[in-house]
Structures are given as structure tokens and as C-alpha cells.
CSV table of C-alpha atoms and ligand atoms in Angstrom, one decimal:
chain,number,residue,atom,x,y,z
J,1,UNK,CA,118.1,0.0,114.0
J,2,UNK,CA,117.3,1.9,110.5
J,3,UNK,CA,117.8,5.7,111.4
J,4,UNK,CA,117.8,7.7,108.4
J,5,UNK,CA,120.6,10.1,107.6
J,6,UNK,CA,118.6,13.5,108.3
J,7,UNK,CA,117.7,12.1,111.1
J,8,UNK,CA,117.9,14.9,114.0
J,9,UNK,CA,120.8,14.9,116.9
J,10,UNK,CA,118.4,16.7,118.8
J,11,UNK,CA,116.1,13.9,119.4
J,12,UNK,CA,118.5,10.8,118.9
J,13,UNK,CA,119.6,10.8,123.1
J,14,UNK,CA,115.7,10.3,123.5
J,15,UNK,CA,114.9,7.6,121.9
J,16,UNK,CA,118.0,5.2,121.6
J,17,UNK,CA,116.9,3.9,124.8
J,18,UNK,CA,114.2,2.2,123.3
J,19,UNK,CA,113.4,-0.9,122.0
J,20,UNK,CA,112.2,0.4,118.3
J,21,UNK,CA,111.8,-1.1,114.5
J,22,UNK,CA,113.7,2.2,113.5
J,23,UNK,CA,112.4,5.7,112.8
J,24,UNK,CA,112.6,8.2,110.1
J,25,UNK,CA,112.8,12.0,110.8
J,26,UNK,CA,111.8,14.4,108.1
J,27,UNK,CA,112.1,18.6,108.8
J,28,UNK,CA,109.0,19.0,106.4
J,29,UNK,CA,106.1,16.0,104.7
J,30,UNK,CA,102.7,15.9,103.4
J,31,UNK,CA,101.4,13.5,106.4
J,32,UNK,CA,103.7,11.2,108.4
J,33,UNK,CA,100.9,8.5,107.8
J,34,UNK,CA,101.7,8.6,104.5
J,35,UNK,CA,105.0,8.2,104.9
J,36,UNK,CA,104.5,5.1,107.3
J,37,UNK,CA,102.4,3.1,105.3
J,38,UNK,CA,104.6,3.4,102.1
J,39,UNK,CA,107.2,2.2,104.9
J,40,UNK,CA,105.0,-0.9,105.7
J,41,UNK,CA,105.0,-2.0,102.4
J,42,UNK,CA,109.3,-1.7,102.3
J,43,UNK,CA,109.1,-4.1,105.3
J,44,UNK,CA,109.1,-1.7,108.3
J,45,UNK,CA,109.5,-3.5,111.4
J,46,UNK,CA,107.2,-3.4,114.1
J,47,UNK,CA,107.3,-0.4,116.5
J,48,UNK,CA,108.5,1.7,113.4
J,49,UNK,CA,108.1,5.0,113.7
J,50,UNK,CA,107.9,8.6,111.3
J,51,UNK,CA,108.1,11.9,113.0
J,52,UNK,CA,108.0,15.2,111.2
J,53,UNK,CA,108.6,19.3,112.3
J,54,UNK,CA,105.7,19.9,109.7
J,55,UNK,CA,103.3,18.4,107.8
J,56,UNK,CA,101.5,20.3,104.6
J,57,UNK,CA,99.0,18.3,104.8
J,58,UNK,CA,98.5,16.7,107.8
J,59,UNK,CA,95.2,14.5,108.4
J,60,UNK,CA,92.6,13.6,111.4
J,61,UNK,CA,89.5,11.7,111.9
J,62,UNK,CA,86.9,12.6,109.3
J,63,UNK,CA,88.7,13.5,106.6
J,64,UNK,CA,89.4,16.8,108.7
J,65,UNK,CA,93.1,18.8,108.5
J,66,UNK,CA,95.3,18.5,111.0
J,67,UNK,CA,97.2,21.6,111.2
J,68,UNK,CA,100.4,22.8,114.4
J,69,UNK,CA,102.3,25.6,114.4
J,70,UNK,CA,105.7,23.8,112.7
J,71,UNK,CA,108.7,22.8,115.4
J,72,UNK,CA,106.2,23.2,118.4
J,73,UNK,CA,104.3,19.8,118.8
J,74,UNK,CA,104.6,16.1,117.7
J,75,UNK,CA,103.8,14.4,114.7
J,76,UNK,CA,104.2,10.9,114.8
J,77,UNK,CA,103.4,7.9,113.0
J,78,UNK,CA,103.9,4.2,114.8
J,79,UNK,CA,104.1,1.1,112.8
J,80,UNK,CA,102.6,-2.1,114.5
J,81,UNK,CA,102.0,-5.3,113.3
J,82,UNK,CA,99.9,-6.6,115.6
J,83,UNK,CA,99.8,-10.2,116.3
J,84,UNK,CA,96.9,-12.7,116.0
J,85,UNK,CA,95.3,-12.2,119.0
J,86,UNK,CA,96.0,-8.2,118.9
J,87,UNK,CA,94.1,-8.2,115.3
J,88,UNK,CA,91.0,-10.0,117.2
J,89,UNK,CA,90.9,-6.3,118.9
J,90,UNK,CA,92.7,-4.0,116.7
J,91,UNK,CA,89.8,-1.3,117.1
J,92,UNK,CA,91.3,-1.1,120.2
J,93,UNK,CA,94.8,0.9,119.0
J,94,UNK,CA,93.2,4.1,118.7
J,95,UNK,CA,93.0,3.7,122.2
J,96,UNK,CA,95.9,2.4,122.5
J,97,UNK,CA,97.5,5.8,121.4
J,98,UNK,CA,95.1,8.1,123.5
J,99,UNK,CA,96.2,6.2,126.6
J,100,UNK,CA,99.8,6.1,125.7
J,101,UNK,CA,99.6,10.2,125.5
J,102,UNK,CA,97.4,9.9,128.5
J,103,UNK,CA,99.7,8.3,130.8
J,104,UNK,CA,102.6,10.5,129.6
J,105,UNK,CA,100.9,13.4,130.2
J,106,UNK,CA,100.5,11.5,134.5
J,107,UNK,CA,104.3,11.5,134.3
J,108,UNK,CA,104.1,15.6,133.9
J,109,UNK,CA,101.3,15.5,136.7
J,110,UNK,CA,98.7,16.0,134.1
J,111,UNK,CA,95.2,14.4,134.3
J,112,UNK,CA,94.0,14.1,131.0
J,113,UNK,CA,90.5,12.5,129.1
J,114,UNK,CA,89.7,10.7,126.2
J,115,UNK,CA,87.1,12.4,124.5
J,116,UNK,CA,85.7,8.9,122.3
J,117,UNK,CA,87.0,7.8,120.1
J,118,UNK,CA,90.5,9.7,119.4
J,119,UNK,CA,90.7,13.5,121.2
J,120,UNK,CA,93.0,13.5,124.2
J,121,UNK,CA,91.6,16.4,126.3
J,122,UNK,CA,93.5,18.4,129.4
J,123,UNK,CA,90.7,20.7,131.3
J,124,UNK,CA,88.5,20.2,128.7
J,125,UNK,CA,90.6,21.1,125.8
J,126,UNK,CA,91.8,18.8,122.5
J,127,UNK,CA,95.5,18.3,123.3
J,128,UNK,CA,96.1,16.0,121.1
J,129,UNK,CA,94.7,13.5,118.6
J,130,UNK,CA,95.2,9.9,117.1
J,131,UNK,CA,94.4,8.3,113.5
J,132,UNK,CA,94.9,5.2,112.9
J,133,UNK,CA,95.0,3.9,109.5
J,134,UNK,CA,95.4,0.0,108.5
J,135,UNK,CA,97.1,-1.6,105.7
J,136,UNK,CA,95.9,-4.3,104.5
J,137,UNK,CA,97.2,-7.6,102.8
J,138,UNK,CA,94.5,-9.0,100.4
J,139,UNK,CA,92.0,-9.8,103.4
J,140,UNK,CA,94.2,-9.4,106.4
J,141,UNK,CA,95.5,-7.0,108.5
J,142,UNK,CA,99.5,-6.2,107.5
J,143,UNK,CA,99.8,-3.5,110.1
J,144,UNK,CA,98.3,-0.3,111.9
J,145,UNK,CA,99.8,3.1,111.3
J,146,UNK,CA,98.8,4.9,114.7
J,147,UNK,CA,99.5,8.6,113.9
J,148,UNK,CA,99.4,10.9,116.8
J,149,UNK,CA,99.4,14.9,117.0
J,150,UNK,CA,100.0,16.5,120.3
J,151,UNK,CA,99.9,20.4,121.2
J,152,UNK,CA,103.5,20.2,123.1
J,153,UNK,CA,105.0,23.7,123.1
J,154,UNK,CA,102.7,27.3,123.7
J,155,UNK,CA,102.1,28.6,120.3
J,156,UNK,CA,101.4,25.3,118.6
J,157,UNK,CA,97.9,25.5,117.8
J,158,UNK,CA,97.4,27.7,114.8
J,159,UNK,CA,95.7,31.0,115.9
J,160,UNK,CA,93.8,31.2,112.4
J,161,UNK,CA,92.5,28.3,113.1
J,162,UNK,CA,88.9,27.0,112.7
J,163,UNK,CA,88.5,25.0,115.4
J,164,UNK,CA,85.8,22.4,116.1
J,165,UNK,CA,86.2,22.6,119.7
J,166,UNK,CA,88.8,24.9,122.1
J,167,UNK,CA,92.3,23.5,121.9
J,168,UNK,CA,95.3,23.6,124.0
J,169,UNK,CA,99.2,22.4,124.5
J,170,UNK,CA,100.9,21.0,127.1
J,171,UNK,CA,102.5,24.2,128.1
J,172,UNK,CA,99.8,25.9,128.2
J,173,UNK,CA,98.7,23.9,130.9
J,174,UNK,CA,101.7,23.4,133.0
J,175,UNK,CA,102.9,27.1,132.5
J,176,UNK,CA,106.5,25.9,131.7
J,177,UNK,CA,108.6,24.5,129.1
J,178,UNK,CA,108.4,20.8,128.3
J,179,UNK,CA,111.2,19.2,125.9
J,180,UNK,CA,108.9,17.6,123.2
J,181,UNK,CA,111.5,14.9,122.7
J,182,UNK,CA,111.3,13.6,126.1
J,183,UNK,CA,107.4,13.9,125.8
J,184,UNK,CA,107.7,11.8,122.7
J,185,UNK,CA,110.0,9.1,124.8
J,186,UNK,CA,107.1,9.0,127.2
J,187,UNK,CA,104.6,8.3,125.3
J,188,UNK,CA,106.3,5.3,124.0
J,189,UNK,CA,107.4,4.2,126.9
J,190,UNK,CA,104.0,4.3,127.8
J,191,UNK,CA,102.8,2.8,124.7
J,192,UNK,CA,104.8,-0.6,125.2
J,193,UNK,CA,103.8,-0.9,128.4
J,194,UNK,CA,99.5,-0.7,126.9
J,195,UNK,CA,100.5,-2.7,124.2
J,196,UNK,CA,100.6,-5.8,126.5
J,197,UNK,CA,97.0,-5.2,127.9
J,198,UNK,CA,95.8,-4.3,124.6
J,199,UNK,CA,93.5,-7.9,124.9
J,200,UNK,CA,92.5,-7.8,127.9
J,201,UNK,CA,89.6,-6.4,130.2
J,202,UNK,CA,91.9,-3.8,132.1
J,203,UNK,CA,92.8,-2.1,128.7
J,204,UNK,CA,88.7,-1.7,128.5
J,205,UNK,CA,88.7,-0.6,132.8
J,206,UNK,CA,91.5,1.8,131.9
J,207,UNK,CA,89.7,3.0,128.7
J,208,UNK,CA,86.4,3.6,130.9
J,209,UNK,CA,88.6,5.1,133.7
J,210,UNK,CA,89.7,8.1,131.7
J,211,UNK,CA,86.6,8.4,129.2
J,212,UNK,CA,85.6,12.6,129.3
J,213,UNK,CA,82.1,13.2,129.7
J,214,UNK,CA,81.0,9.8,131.6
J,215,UNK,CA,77.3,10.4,133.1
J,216,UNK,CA,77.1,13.2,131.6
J,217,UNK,CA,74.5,14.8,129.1
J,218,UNK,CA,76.1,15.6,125.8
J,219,UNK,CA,75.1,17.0,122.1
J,220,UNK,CA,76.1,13.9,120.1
J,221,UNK,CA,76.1,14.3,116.6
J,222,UNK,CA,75.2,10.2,115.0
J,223,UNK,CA,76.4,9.5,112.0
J,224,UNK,CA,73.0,9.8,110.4
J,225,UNK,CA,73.4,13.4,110.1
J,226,UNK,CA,70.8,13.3,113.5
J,227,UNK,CA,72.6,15.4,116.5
J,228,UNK,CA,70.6,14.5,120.5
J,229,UNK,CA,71.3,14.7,123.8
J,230,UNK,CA,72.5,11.4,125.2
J,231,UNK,CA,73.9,10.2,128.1
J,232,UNK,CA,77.6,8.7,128.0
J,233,UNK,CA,77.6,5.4,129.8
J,234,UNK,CA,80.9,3.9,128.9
J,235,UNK,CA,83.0,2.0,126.5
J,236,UNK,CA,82.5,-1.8,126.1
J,237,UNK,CA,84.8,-4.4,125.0
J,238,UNK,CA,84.6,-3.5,121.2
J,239,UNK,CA,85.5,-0.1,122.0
J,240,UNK,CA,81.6,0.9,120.5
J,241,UNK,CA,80.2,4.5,123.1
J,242,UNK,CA,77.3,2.9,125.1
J,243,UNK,CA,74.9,5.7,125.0
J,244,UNK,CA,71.4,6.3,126.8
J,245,UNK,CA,69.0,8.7,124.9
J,246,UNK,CA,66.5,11.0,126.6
J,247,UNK,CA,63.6,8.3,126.4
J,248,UNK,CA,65.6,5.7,128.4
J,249,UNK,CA,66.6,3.3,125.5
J,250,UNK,CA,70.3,2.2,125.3
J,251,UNK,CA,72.6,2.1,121.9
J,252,UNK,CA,76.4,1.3,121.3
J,253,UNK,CA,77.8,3.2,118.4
J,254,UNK,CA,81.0,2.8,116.8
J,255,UNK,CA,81.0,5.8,115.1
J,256,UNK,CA,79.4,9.8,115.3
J,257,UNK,CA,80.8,12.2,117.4
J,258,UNK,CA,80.3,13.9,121.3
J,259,UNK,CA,80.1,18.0,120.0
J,260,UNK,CA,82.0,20.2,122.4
J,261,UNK,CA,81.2,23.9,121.0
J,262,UNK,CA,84.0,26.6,121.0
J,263,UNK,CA,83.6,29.5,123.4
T,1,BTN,C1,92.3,13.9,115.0
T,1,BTN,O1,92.3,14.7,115.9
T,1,BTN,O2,91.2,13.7,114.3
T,1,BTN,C2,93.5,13.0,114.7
T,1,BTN,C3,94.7,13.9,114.4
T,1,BTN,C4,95.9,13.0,114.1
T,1,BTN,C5,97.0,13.9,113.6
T,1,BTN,C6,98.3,13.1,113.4
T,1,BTN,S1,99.7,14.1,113.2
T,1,BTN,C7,100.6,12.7,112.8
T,1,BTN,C8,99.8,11.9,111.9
T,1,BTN,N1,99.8,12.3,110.5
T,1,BTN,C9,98.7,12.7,110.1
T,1,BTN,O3,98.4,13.2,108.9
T,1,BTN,N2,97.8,12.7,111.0
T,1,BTN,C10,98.3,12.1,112.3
């Protein structure tokens, strides 16, 4: 296993359990995404992984900032190079990461929802957040970055903060402390377990299972620029939101987003 040299004590007992490429711990980086994909073109082995205290200029879906209080939360990048039949569904590894948190989060008594296509929500509140970015090889798929940002501690979600929709941490749920390192073990754990349902139709059941807002009315904002309140059926097997509008007529979409407005 590659570990580099300012790699943190603190977190090492957590994670030499597991079977990873290697991972790369840095106090303080621009995005750990970044990090990873220069890592996939030096080779990184699958189930790499970057993890950071802070990033200056984290990223999430939409071009938007990603921004937590520095030490409180995780910052993760994974590296996986998905195999043949894994690229056939790769659309599918943002879910792969929301589920992973999701589970974790069972293992701390937590029920928590995937609001489509990337926001892990606990009573109704972003918790935490995946990106996935690909790198590519001429035409083909090298490997998937899937970079994750979870609220862990109280204090993690920056109180200046514009937020799109109310946030949370995992503390702030539970009402007590919660070792982010173990969290992190967790969700990998949890991770390589997904990973080998990743092609099949319970990957899609389990997706549906924890999908926020099913049957229910929502604002949803389509990538037209046009926002409408639709009905959210479910996910299907190419991970596109099965929607019904208000005159009855059906549509998947693979992109636009449900709005939840801050109170
Ligand atoms: C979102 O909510 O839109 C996704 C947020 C993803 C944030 C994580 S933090 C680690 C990794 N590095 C980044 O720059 N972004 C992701």
C-alpha cells in the first residue's frame, strides 16, 4: 500500500483494515478531486483514495463551491477503475457514493435519503454530497474519481454560508460525538460491499428504496431554465428521475434539480 509520509497517525488504525489501492492525506488542498485524477494518470490503483482537513477550493455538482468548516467533516476522493461491465453503468457511481454514506450513516442508527442525483439528506437536511468526475483515455473510460463531502462533526457547515437548501452534520443529528475516521471506515466498508451490486437490479431497488421525495409534489427546476411542480416516481435503470408533471404526462431526466428552499 502507497501511504504518503504526511499521512496522519490519527486516521491510519482506521483504515489499515481495508483492502485499499493506497491513500494520500493532505492537512490543506485546492479539491481532493484534483488531486485524484492527477493520481490516476501516475497509475493509482483501484480503490485509491485522497482525503484532506481542508480544501480552498472545494467543488460540487454544478460548478457550485463546496465549502466545511476545516478538521470537522470528510473530504474524500475514491479512485475506481471500473471494469467492463461496471463502465456499461458507470452513471451509476454517484449512487454508488450516496448509498455507501447512506448505509454508514444505518450503522449509527441513522435513516438517511438521497435527494437525486447526489445530496445525502438526514430529516430533510443535505448531509453530505458526492461528485463524481471521469477521466478519460482517448474514448474510454480510465477511471471515476467519486469525491464525497460529509457534515461529520457540529460546527462543520460554515455559518456564513449561502445555502441552497438547510444543511446539517451528523452530530447534529445524533446529539453526540462521532469519530469521523471511523465514519470514513464505514462508508468504505460500505462502499465495497455496493460495489458488487453496482450492475445489477437491487443496486436500482436499493436506489428507489432510499430516494427523498418519492410520491411526492416537488418544485423541480429542468435544465431548461423552466422550474414545475412534478411528481417524483422513481429512478430507472439508467439512473435518469422518472417524473410525472401536473397534466399527467411522464418524463425521465438525467439532469435538473428537485429545489428544497431554506427556511
Ligand atoms: C455536491 O453537493 O454538489 C457535491 C459535493 C462534493 C464535495 C466533495 S468534498 C471532496 C471532493 N472534492 C471536491 O472538490 N468535491 C468533492
Amino acid at each position: 500500500m502507497i501511504v504518503e509520509q504526511d499521512s496522519c497517525e490519527e486516521i491510519r488504525p482506521f483504515l489499515d483494515q481495508l483492502p485499499l489501492g493506497g491513500w494520500r492525506y493532505h492537512p490543506v488542498v485546492g479539491s481532493t478531486n484534483d488531486l485524484a485524477l492527477d493520481w490516476v494518470r501516475e497509475g493509482a490503483a483501484d480503490w485509491s483514495m485522497v482525503l484532506s482537513d481542508e480544501q480552498t477550493a472545494g467543488r460540487g455538482r454544478k460548478s457550485r463551491r463546496w465549502e466545511m468548516n476545516p478538521g470537522k467533516g470528510l473530504a474524500m476522493s475514491l479512485i475506481l477503475r471500473p471494469t467492463e461491465a461496471e463502465k456499461e453503468h458507470i452513471i451509476r457511481f454517484t449512487a454508488l457514493g450516496a448509498l455507501g454514506l447512506v448505509q454508514a450513516l444505518k450503522n449509527y442508527g441513522l435513516e438517511a435519503e438521497i435527494k437525486w442525483p447526489n445530496d445525502v439528506l438526514l430529516k430533510g437536511e443535505k448531509v453530505g454530497g458526492v461528485l463524481v468526475e471521469t477521466a478519460w483515455m482517448g474514448e474510454a473510460i480510465e477511471a471515476c474519481v467519486i469525491g464525497m463531502g460529509v457534515n461529520v462533526a457540529h460546527g462543520s457547515v460554515p455559518k456564513s454560508l449561502d445555502l441552497r437548501m438547510p444543511a446539517t452534520s451528523v452530530e447534529d443529528v445524533l446529539s453526540g460525538p462521532v469519530n469521523r475516521w471511523e465514519m470514513l471506515a464505514e462508508i468504505l466498508r460500505s462502499m465495497m460491499t455496493l460495489r458488487d451490486t453496482v450492475t445489477k437490479d437491487t443496486f436500482i431497488e436499493d436506489w428507489n428504496h432510499h430516494l427523498a421525495f418519492r410520491n411526492h409534489w416537488v418544485k423541480f427546476h429542468f435544465s431548461s431554465g423552466e422550474a414545475e411542480s412534478v411528481r417524483i416516481l422513481g429512478i430507472d435503470d439508467d439512473g435518469k428521475l422518472n417524473l410525472q408533471h401536473s397534466d399527467g404526462r411522464l418524463e425521465a431526466v438525467n439532469s435538473g434539480e428537485i429545489v428544497v428552499e431554506s427556511t
